[in-house]
Amino acid sequence: MTLPAPTGTDHVAPYQSYVYAYPHKTAYRRLDDRPPLSTLWADEPKDALSLYLHIPFCEVRCGFCNLFTRIGAPDGLTGAYLDALERQATAVREALGERTPVRFATAAFGGGTPTFLTAAELERLCDIAEHRMGADLRAVPLSVEASPATATADRLAVLAERGTTRLSLGVQSFDDTEARAAVRPQRRADVEAALGRVRDTAIPVLNIDLIYGIDGQTEATWLRSLDTALTWKPEELYLYPLYIRPLTGLGRRAGESDPAWDEQRLRLYRAGRDHLLAHGYEQRSMRMFRRADAVPRGADDYACQTDGMIGLGCGARSYTADLHYSFDYAVGMHEIRSIIDTYTASPAADFARAEYGRRMTTGEARRRHLLQSLLQADGLDLAGYRARFGGRRPEDDFAAELGRFADRGWLEEHGDGPGAALRLTPEGLAHSDAIGPELFSPAVRAAMAAYERK
């Protein structure tokens, strides 16, 4: 395809939304027909499924967090939740049927904070994945999220023994003052002690999450956090821009337009990117950097968003070719608690049907594939797009959007023939959180706008 020469004439706010899945759950609605999972999965390929188990508990809720999670758990709640998770797993595995072989190619535990569970509860979580769903955790990439406070030696020992290949530690900042500003109470000494315990387990891949754009953060303090992280030689680093969203601890600032903050975040992003590139890391997306000599061993964000995704737990999503589905969604603590309570009280029969979701049209599938591919450093494989969508070219479906991105200097075509790809330029990657939302369809935009926050 031929892209126009860039002129870079319009200004676009760089930080609009982190697009980690499309369509977003705020575009889901209650499914009145509650379709049986056995019908949804009947004709789906099942030889390379992804499995995700969601644990909706944290010891604290950070000021920026809008994930589906609650603070703490009354006595017995985590056990009741695992009981429900086992009922759901049994119902889902039965719905997959025995007509075709079922195999899981990747697995992940997320949240919330999976390591909020005790060591014994983590054993049970692994048993559910293995004995109820049939996933061989020691034979596939297994990624687990953790916090410094809950990355204890006994929990890490369980995860390592059960086959964890990647552990992601949410550090956010090694500066205690910045951590407090983000409403994340922690001490650097405790964080480093947790990192030491992770390295002692010899889990192959350590990822460290860091955040830029925190109140009071400077380029000097940001680079100090990066340098501290680098002393641990993490195989991966994720650099997240701070977002402030409604119904979160910092939500009083949500929705404010702040060009100066945008410029600060862009400046810190570029400084962090250049610092990591200079220290032997490769950029895989706007957020993700991998050490050049590290072998990928865990299921990354991109792999977990493909069709053939089975999510267990009240905050998890599942993806078939025709339907994305989950349970109800909320951000506010009262509503989250209510959804968790409903989930833990649900009988097995309720887990055999899809409750909330969004039907996927062919046009939305093309849009999702473009969005997911374009936001990765490798970009969109043009031959792969044509093969997947009946010979259609990206410009047949998205000429206006692709033209705008190229005009801004964000998009280029690389290579010729079978290896040709559309890739974001370095500035395009920097503006991923503007590009993603711009690719949303009018129908998805309308559904998200109509969603009532709770």
Short mmCIF file of C-alpha atoms in Angstrom, two decimals:
data_model
loop_
_atom_site.label_atom_id
_atom_site.label_comp_id
_atom_site.label_asym_id
_atom_site.label_seq_id
_atom_site.Cartn_x
_atom_site.Cartn_y
_atom_site.Cartn_z
CA MET A 1 0.00 0.00 0.00
CA THR A 2 1.08 3.60 -0.50
CA LEU A 3 1.07 5.91 2.51
CA PRO A 4 0.98 9.71 2.16
CA ALA A 5 4.04 11.76 3.02
CA PRO A 6 3.87 12.97 6.65
CA THR A 7 3.10 16.59 7.37
CA GLY A 8 2.52 16.42 11.13
CA THR A 9 0.06 19.30 11.06
CA ASP A 10 -2.45 18.39 13.78
CA HIS A 11 -1.95 18.09 17.52
CA VAL A 12 -3.44 15.07 19.28
CA ALA A 13 -3.44 14.51 23.05
CA PRO A 14 -1.02 11.60 23.55
CA TYR A 15 -2.65 10.04 26.64
CA GLN A 16 -6.27 9.16 25.96
CA SER A 17 -6.63 5.51 26.98
CA TYR A 18 -4.54 2.41 27.50
CA VAL A 19 -6.01 -0.12 25.07
CA TYR A 20 -5.20 -3.55 26.47
CA ALA A 21 -8.27 -5.25 25.00
CA TYR A 22 -10.84 -4.41 22.35
CA PRO A 23 -13.71 -3.89 22.75
CA HIS A 24 -13.42 -2.59 26.32
CA LYS A 25 -15.64 -4.14 28.97
CA THR A 26 -17.65 -0.92 29.20
CA ALA A 27 -18.97 -1.85 25.74
CA TYR A 28 -20.26 -5.20 27.06
CA ARG A 29 -23.93 -5.59 27.97
CA ARG A 30 -26.08 -8.19 29.66
CA LEU A 31 -26.80 -11.05 27.24
CA ASP A 32 -30.53 -11.63 27.42
CA ASP A 33 -30.28 -15.05 25.76
CA ARG A 34 -27.48 -16.20 28.12
CA PRO A 35 -25.97 -18.47 25.44
CA PRO A 36 -24.67 -21.84 26.63
CA LEU A 37 -20.88 -22.10 26.63
CA SER A 38 -21.18 -25.51 24.97
CA THR A 39 -22.74 -23.79 21.96
CA LEU A 40 -20.25 -20.90 21.93
CA TRP A 41 -17.24 -23.23 21.96
CA ALA A 42 -18.63 -26.04 19.80
CA ASP A 43 -16.88 -25.02 16.58
CA GLU A 44 -13.92 -23.13 18.06
CA PRO A 45 -10.35 -24.44 17.65
CA LYS A 46 -9.27 -25.88 21.00
CA ASP A 47 -5.73 -27.07 20.33
CA ALA A 48 -3.92 -23.90 21.51
CA LEU A 49 -6.14 -22.16 24.08
CA SER A 50 -5.04 -19.49 26.55
CA LEU A 51 -6.11 -19.81 30.20
CA TYR A 52 -6.45 -16.86 32.57
CA LEU A 53 -7.41 -17.11 36.25
CA HIS A 54 -8.43 -13.87 37.96
CA ILE A 55 -7.96 -13.21 41.69
CA PRO A 56 -9.81 -9.99 42.70
CA PHE A 57 -8.02 -9.21 45.98
CA CYS A 58 -5.26 -6.79 46.96
CA GLU A 59 -3.72 -5.83 50.29
CA VAL A 60 -4.16 -2.14 49.33
CA ARG A 61 -5.66 -0.37 46.33
CA CYS A 62 -3.27 2.05 44.66
CA GLY A 63 -4.56 5.56 44.00
CA PHE A 64 -4.43 5.10 40.21
CA CYS A 65 -5.95 1.61 40.09
CA ASN A 66 -9.23 0.96 38.27
CA LEU A 67 -8.81 -2.80 38.06
CA PHE A 68 -11.53 -5.14 39.25
CA THR A 69 -10.26 -5.79 42.78
CA ARG A 70 -11.21 -5.26 46.42
CA ILE A 71 -9.07 -4.39 49.44
CA GLY A 72 -8.57 -7.36 51.73
CA ALA A 73 -10.94 -10.25 52.28
CA PRO A 74 -13.07 -11.15 55.31
CA ASP A 75 -12.41 -14.54 56.88
CA GLY A 76 -13.46 -17.29 54.54
CA LEU A 77 -13.92 -15.16 51.42
CA THR A 78 -10.82 -16.34 49.56
CA GLY A 79 -11.78 -19.95 50.26
CA ALA A 80 -15.32 -19.32 49.05
CA TYR A 81 -13.95 -17.60 45.96
CA LEU A 82 -11.74 -20.60 45.15
CA ASP A 83 -14.75 -22.87 45.68
CA ALA A 84 -16.65 -20.82 43.08
CA LEU A 85 -13.63 -20.79 40.77
CA GLU A 86 -13.55 -24.60 40.95
CA ARG A 87 -17.27 -24.81 40.18
CA GLN A 88 -16.76 -22.50 37.22
CA ALA A 89 -13.75 -24.45 35.96
CA THR A 90 -15.68 -27.71 36.13
CA ALA A 91 -18.61 -26.22 34.21
CA VAL A 92 -16.38 -24.58 31.57
CA ARG A 93 -14.30 -27.71 31.00
CA GLU A 94 -17.46 -29.75 30.55
CA ALA A 95 -18.76 -27.16 28.07
CA LEU A 96 -15.61 -27.50 25.97
CA GLY A 97 -16.62 -31.09 25.32
CA GLU A 98 -14.62 -34.14 24.32
CA ARG A 99 -15.30 -34.15 20.58
CA THR A 100 -11.99 -32.45 19.80
CA PRO A 101 -8.81 -32.47 21.91
CA VAL A 102 -8.49 -29.56 24.35
CA ARG A 103 -4.99 -28.19 24.88
CA PHE A 104 -3.79 -25.04 26.64
CA ALA A 105 -0.75 -23.32 25.14
CA THR A 106 -0.37 -20.52 27.72
CA ALA A 107 -1.61 -19.71 31.23
CA ALA A 108 -1.65 -16.64 33.44
CA PHE A 109 -2.79 -15.67 36.93
CA GLY A 110 -3.75 -12.02 37.30
CA GLY A 111 -5.87 -9.70 39.36
CA GLY A 112 -5.96 -7.98 41.67
CA THR A 113 -2.96 -9.70 43.16
CA PRO A 114 -2.82 -13.51 42.85
CA THR A 115 -0.18 -13.65 45.59
CA PHE A 116 -2.72 -12.18 48.00
CA LEU A 117 -3.64 -15.86 48.36
CA THR A 118 -1.70 -17.92 50.89
CA ALA A 119 0.79 -20.54 49.73
CA ALA A 120 -1.77 -23.28 50.33
CA GLU A 121 -4.40 -21.33 48.37
CA LEU A 122 -1.96 -20.86 45.49
CA GLU A 123 -1.47 -24.63 45.46
CA ARG A 124 -5.22 -25.00 45.15
CA LEU A 125 -5.34 -22.38 42.36
CA CYS A 126 -2.77 -24.39 40.41
CA ASP A 127 -4.73 -27.58 41.07
CA ILE A 128 -7.86 -25.97 39.61
CA ALA A 129 -5.96 -24.99 36.47
CA GLU A 130 -4.43 -28.44 36.11
CA HIS A 131 -6.98 -30.93 37.41
CA ARG A 132 -10.22 -29.14 36.51
CA MET A 133 -9.18 -27.40 33.26
CA GLY A 134 -6.46 -29.80 32.11
CA ALA A 135 -3.68 -27.24 31.71
CA ASP A 136 -0.16 -28.64 32.15
CA LEU A 137 1.36 -25.68 33.98
CA ARG A 138 4.88 -27.12 33.94
CA ALA A 139 4.79 -27.56 30.16
CA VAL A 140 3.46 -24.15 29.05
CA PRO A 141 4.42 -20.53 29.73
CA LEU A 142 2.83 -19.45 33.03
CA SER A 143 2.82 -15.76 33.98
CA VAL A 144 1.85 -14.58 37.48
CA GLU A 145 1.37 -11.06 38.84
CA ALA A 146 2.60 -10.18 42.34
CA SER A 147 3.17 -7.24 44.66
CA PRO A 148 6.28 -6.71 46.80
CA ALA A 149 4.31 -7.13 50.04
CA THR A 150 2.88 -10.52 49.02
CA ALA A 151 5.93 -11.94 47.23
CA THR A 152 6.86 -14.03 50.26
CA ALA A 153 9.27 -16.94 50.15
CA ASP A 154 6.59 -19.61 50.71
CA ARG A 155 4.30 -18.23 48.00
CA LEU A 156 7.14 -17.87 45.50
CA ALA A 157 8.30 -21.42 46.25
CA VAL A 158 4.85 -22.75 45.32
CA LEU A 159 4.77 -20.75 42.09
CA ALA A 160 8.27 -21.83 41.07
CA GLU A 161 7.57 -25.49 41.84
CA ARG A 162 4.30 -25.43 39.88
CA GLY A 163 5.99 -24.15 36.72
CA THR A 164 5.84 -20.33 36.74
CA THR A 165 8.03 -19.02 33.93
CA ARG A 166 7.36 -15.30 34.41
CA LEU A 167 6.67 -13.24 37.52
CA SER A 168 5.56 -9.62 37.15
CA LEU A 169 6.20 -7.42 40.18
CA GLY A 170 4.25 -4.17 40.51
CA VAL A 171 6.89 -1.80 41.89
CA GLN A 172 5.79 1.49 40.20
CA SER A 173 8.56 3.55 41.85
CA PHE A 174 11.66 2.92 43.95
CA ASP A 175 11.26 6.41 45.43
CA ASP A 176 9.25 6.24 48.67
CA THR A 177 7.92 9.79 48.24
CA GLU A 178 6.65 9.02 44.74
CA ALA A 179 5.06 5.80 45.95
CA ARG A 180 3.13 7.74 48.60
CA ALA A 181 2.05 10.31 45.99
CA ALA A 182 0.57 7.44 43.96
CA VAL A 183 -1.20 6.19 47.10
CA ARG A 184 0.95 3.08 47.14
CA PRO A 185 2.38 2.68 50.65
CA GLN A 186 5.67 0.81 50.42
CA ARG A 187 9.33 1.19 51.33
CA ARG A 188 12.17 0.75 48.87
CA ALA A 189 13.95 -1.62 51.26
CA ASP A 190 10.92 -3.92 51.29
CA VAL A 191 10.64 -3.78 47.51
CA GLU A 192 14.28 -4.75 47.07
CA ALA A 193 13.91 -7.56 49.59
CA ALA A 194 11.02 -8.91 47.53
CA LEU A 195 13.10 -8.70 44.35
CA GLY A 196 15.83 -10.67 46.10
CA ARG A 197 13.35 -13.39 47.00
CA VAL A 198 12.09 -13.56 43.40
CA ARG A 199 15.62 -13.93 42.06
CA ASP A 200 16.32 -16.64 44.66
CA THR A 201 13.48 -18.76 43.22
CA ALA A 202 15.14 -18.80 39.78
CA ILE A 203 11.84 -18.11 37.98
CA PRO A 204 13.18 -17.53 34.44
CA VAL A 205 11.59 -14.16 33.67
CA LEU A 206 11.27 -11.24 36.07
CA ASN A 207 9.21 -8.27 34.93
CA ILE A 208 9.20 -5.00 36.85
CA ASP A 209 6.36 -2.50 36.37
CA LEU A 210 7.23 1.20 36.74
CA ILE A 211 5.05 4.32 36.39
CA TYR A 212 5.95 7.77 35.08
CA GLY A 213 4.01 11.00 35.51
CA ILE A 214 3.63 10.81 39.32
CA ASP A 215 3.28 14.12 41.19
CA GLY A 216 6.72 15.41 42.12
CA GLN A 217 8.55 13.02 39.81
CA THR A 218 11.44 14.50 37.83
CA GLU A 219 13.57 13.11 35.06
CA ALA A 220 16.35 12.56 37.61
CA THR A 221 14.15 10.57 40.03
CA TRP A 222 12.63 8.63 37.12
CA LEU A 223 16.06 7.61 35.84
CA ARG A 224 17.11 6.65 39.37
CA SER A 225 14.15 4.29 39.59
CA LEU A 226 15.11 2.80 36.23
CA ASP A 227 18.73 2.37 37.30
CA THR A 228 17.64 0.67 40.51
CA ALA A 229 15.47 -1.71 38.48
CA LEU A 230 18.37 -2.41 36.12
CA THR A 231 20.56 -3.60 39.00
CA TRP A 232 18.25 -6.62 39.18
CA LYS A 233 18.76 -7.33 35.45
CA PRO A 234 15.05 -7.94 34.82
CA GLU A 235 14.29 -9.80 31.63
CA GLU A 236 11.38 -7.41 31.06
CA LEU A 237 10.34 -3.93 32.11
CA TYR A 238 6.95 -2.32 31.61
CA LEU A 239 6.84 1.49 31.68
CA TYR A 240 3.31 2.77 32.31
CA PRO A 241 2.15 6.37 32.06
CA LEU A 242 0.10 7.39 35.08
CA TYR A 243 -3.60 7.67 34.35
CA ILE A 244 -6.14 9.14 36.75
CA ARG A 245 -9.58 7.68 36.23
CA PRO A 246 -13.01 8.18 37.81
CA LEU A 247 -13.84 6.22 40.98
CA THR A 248 -10.16 5.66 41.85
CA GLY A 249 -8.22 7.06 44.81
CA LEU A 250 -6.81 9.88 42.69
CA GLY A 251 -10.04 10.25 40.74
CA ARG A 252 -10.72 13.85 41.79
CA ARG A 253 -8.45 14.88 38.92
CA ALA A 254 -10.02 12.53 36.39
CA GLY A 255 -11.11 14.10 33.14
CA GLU A 256 -9.02 17.20 33.49
CA SER A 257 -7.21 18.29 30.33
CA ASP A 258 -3.63 19.08 31.27
CA PRO A 259 -1.23 19.75 28.37
CA ALA A 260 1.64 20.37 30.80
CA TRP A 261 1.15 16.90 32.32
CA ASP A 262 1.00 15.39 28.84
CA GLU A 263 4.32 17.01 28.04
CA GLN A 264 5.83 15.80 31.31
CA ARG A 265 4.74 12.23 30.64
CA LEU A 266 6.03 12.33 27.06
CA ARG A 267 9.36 13.72 28.25
CA LEU A 268 9.70 11.01 30.90
CA TYR A 269 8.62 8.31 28.45
CA ARG A 270 11.28 9.33 25.93
CA ALA A 271 13.93 9.54 28.64
CA GLY A 272 13.00 6.08 29.93
CA ARG A 273 12.83 4.56 26.45
CA ASP A 274 16.22 5.92 25.45
CA HIS A 275 17.74 4.83 28.76
CA LEU A 276 16.58 1.25 28.35
CA LEU A 277 17.59 1.07 24.69
CA ALA A 278 21.05 2.25 25.71
CA HIS A 279 21.23 -0.50 28.36
CA GLY A 280 20.57 -3.45 26.07
CA TYR A 281 16.77 -3.62 26.01
CA GLU A 282 14.55 -3.93 22.95
CA GLN A 283 11.24 -2.11 22.71
CA ARG A 284 8.34 -4.47 22.01
CA SER A 285 5.51 -1.93 22.43
CA MET A 286 5.01 1.50 23.95
CA ARG A 287 5.09 -0.10 27.41
CA MET A 288 7.08 -3.29 27.10
CA PHE A 289 10.88 -3.59 26.95
CA ARG A 290 12.70 -6.93 26.86
CA ARG A 291 16.37 -7.51 27.59
CA ALA A 292 18.00 -8.31 24.25
CA ASP A 293 19.59 -11.53 25.51
CA ALA A 294 16.44 -12.78 27.29
CA VAL A 295 14.37 -15.58 25.82
CA PRO A 296 10.58 -14.95 26.00
CA ARG A 297 9.20 -17.46 28.49
CA GLY A 298 5.81 -16.12 29.59
CA ALA A 299 2.45 -15.28 28.06
CA ASP A 300 2.62 -11.57 27.28
CA ASP A 301 -0.29 -9.13 27.02
CA TYR A 302 -0.58 -9.56 23.26
CA ALA A 303 -0.75 -13.37 23.43
CA CYS A 304 -3.47 -13.21 26.08
CA GLN A 305 -5.82 -11.10 23.95
CA THR A 306 -6.23 -13.54 21.07
CA ASP A 307 -9.31 -15.62 20.28
CA GLY A 308 -9.39 -18.90 22.14
CA MET A 309 -9.03 -17.21 25.53
CA ILE A 310 -10.75 -18.79 28.53
CA GLY A 311 -11.00 -16.60 31.60
CA LEU A 312 -12.02 -17.93 35.01
CA GLY A 313 -12.99 -15.65 37.89
CA CYS A 314 -15.41 -12.80 38.21
CA GLY A 315 -13.12 -10.22 36.57
CA ALA A 316 -11.90 -12.38 33.69
CA ARG A 317 -12.87 -12.19 30.03
CA SER A 318 -13.22 -15.02 27.54
CA TYR A 319 -12.92 -14.69 23.77
CA THR A 320 -14.42 -16.78 21.01
CA ALA A 321 -14.43 -15.64 17.40
CA ASP A 322 -18.05 -14.51 17.66
CA LEU A 323 -18.46 -13.37 21.27
CA HIS A 324 -16.38 -11.73 23.97
CA TYR A 325 -17.93 -12.39 27.38
CA SER A 326 -17.37 -11.97 31.10
CA PHE A 327 -19.26 -11.11 34.28
CA ASP A 328 -20.49 -7.67 35.29
CA TYR A 329 -17.90 -4.88 35.51
CA ALA A 330 -17.36 -2.12 38.06
CA VAL A 331 -14.65 0.15 39.49
CA GLY A 332 -16.31 1.42 42.67
CA MET A 333 -15.54 -0.67 45.74
CA HIS A 334 -19.16 -1.22 46.84
CA GLU A 335 -20.17 -2.55 43.42
CA ILE A 336 -17.07 -4.74 43.14
CA ARG A 337 -17.84 -6.35 46.49
CA SER A 338 -21.40 -7.03 45.39
CA ILE A 339 -20.23 -8.69 42.15
CA ILE A 340 -17.72 -10.85 44.03
CA ASP A 341 -20.41 -11.90 46.52
CA THR A 342 -22.75 -12.84 43.68
CA TYR A 343 -19.98 -14.84 42.01
CA THR A 344 -19.06 -16.78 45.15
CA ALA A 345 -22.73 -17.65 45.75
CA SER A 346 -23.39 -18.85 42.17
CA PRO A 347 -24.23 -22.51 41.58
CA ALA A 348 -22.36 -24.50 38.95
CA ALA A 349 -25.25 -24.20 36.46
CA ASP A 350 -24.82 -20.41 36.30
CA PHE A 351 -21.26 -20.84 35.05
CA ALA A 352 -22.37 -22.85 32.04
CA ARG A 353 -23.74 -19.75 30.30
CA ALA A 354 -22.36 -16.38 29.23
CA GLU A 355 -23.85 -13.48 31.21
CA TYR A 356 -22.33 -10.24 29.83
CA GLY A 357 -20.55 -9.67 26.55
CA ARG A 358 -20.37 -8.23 23.08
CA ARG A 359 -20.93 -9.94 19.76
CA MET A 360 -18.04 -9.62 17.32
CA THR A 361 -18.83 -8.76 13.71
CA THR A 362 -16.38 -9.39 10.89
CA GLY A 363 -15.66 -5.67 10.78
CA GLU A 364 -14.91 -5.55 14.51
CA ALA A 365 -12.64 -8.59 14.16
CA ARG A 366 -10.64 -6.81 11.45
CA ARG A 367 -10.47 -3.69 13.59
CA ARG A 368 -9.32 -5.66 16.63
CA HIS A 369 -6.60 -7.43 14.67
CA LEU A 370 -5.33 -4.15 13.22
CA LEU A 371 -5.34 -2.48 16.64
CA GLN A 372 -3.56 -5.32 18.42
CA SER A 373 -0.94 -5.72 15.70
CA LEU A 374 -0.25 -2.05 15.09
CA LEU A 375 0.42 -1.31 18.78
CA GLN A 376 3.26 -3.87 18.82
CA ALA A 377 6.74 -2.94 17.61
CA ASP A 378 6.62 -5.62 14.91
CA GLY A 379 3.53 -4.00 13.44
CA LEU A 380 0.89 -5.40 11.11
CA ASP A 381 1.97 -8.15 8.71
CA LEU A 382 0.27 -7.24 5.43
CA ALA A 383 0.25 -10.73 3.94
CA GLY A 384 -1.10 -12.12 7.20
CA TYR A 385 -3.95 -9.59 7.16
CA ARG A 386 -4.91 -10.58 3.62
CA ALA A 387 -4.78 -14.29 4.46
CA ARG A 388 -6.87 -13.83 7.59
CA PHE A 389 -9.55 -11.64 6.02
CA GLY A 390 -10.22 -13.11 2.60
CA GLY A 391 -7.71 -11.14 0.56
CA ARG A 392 -8.71 -7.74 1.91
CA ARG A 393 -5.99 -5.15 2.49
CA PRO A 394 -5.82 -2.88 5.55
CA GLU A 395 -6.39 0.18 3.36
CA ASP A 396 -9.62 -1.40 2.08
CA ASP A 397 -11.00 -1.22 5.61
CA PHE A 398 -9.13 1.61 7.36
CA ALA A 399 -7.87 4.02 4.71
CA ALA A 400 -8.89 7.16 6.63
CA GLU A 401 -7.31 6.11 9.93
CA LEU A 402 -4.09 4.80 8.37
CA GLY A 403 -3.81 7.93 6.26
CA ARG A 404 -4.10 10.16 9.31
CA PHE A 405 -1.47 8.19 11.21
CA ALA A 406 0.94 8.37 8.28
CA ASP A 407 0.24 12.07 7.82
CA ARG A 408 1.22 12.67 11.44
CA GLY A 409 4.49 10.80 10.95
CA TRP A 410 3.34 7.91 13.13
CA LEU A 411 3.14 5.10 10.56
CA GLU A 412 5.45 3.68 7.90
CA GLU A 413 5.49 0.70 5.57
CA HIS A 414 8.49 -1.62 5.94
CA GLY A 415 9.75 -4.13 3.40
CA ASP A 416 8.33 -5.53 0.20
CA GLY A 417 6.63 -8.75 -0.78
CA PRO A 418 5.78 -11.44 1.79
CA GLY A 419 7.59 -9.68 4.64
CA ALA A 420 5.98 -6.25 4.22
CA ALA A 421 4.49 -4.70 7.35
CA LEU A 422 2.93 -1.52 8.62
CA ARG A 423 4.83 -0.30 11.68
CA LEU A 424 4.57 2.63 14.00
CA THR A 425 7.50 5.02 13.96
CA PRO A 426 9.18 5.84 17.29
CA GLU A 427 6.80 8.79 17.64
CA GLY A 428 3.91 6.57 16.66
CA LEU A 429 4.78 4.14 19.48
CA ALA A 430 4.98 7.14 21.83
CA HIS A 431 1.41 8.02 20.83
CA SER A 432 -0.01 4.49 21.11
CA ASP A 433 -2.57 5.68 23.66
CA ALA A 434 -3.97 8.09 21.06
CA ILE A 435 -3.80 5.64 18.15
CA GLY A 436 -5.65 2.86 19.96
CA PRO A 437 -8.77 4.86 20.85
CA GLU A 438 -8.87 6.40 17.37
CA LEU A 439 -9.37 2.92 15.95
CA PHE A 440 -12.50 2.20 18.01
CA SER A 441 -15.60 1.73 15.86
CA PRO A 442 -18.52 4.19 16.18
CA ALA A 443 -20.66 1.40 17.65
CA VAL A 444 -18.12 0.60 20.37
CA ARG A 445 -17.63 4.29 21.12
CA ALA A 446 -21.38 4.71 21.55
CA ALA A 447 -21.66 1.70 23.84
CA MET A 448 -18.75 2.92 26.00
CA ALA A 449 -20.26 6.42 26.20
CA ALA A 450 -23.60 4.98 27.32
CA TYR A 451 -22.04 2.84 30.06
CA GLU A 452 -23.07 3.96 33.54
CA ARG A 453 -20.05 4.02 35.84
CA LYS A 454 -20.36 2.06 39.03
#
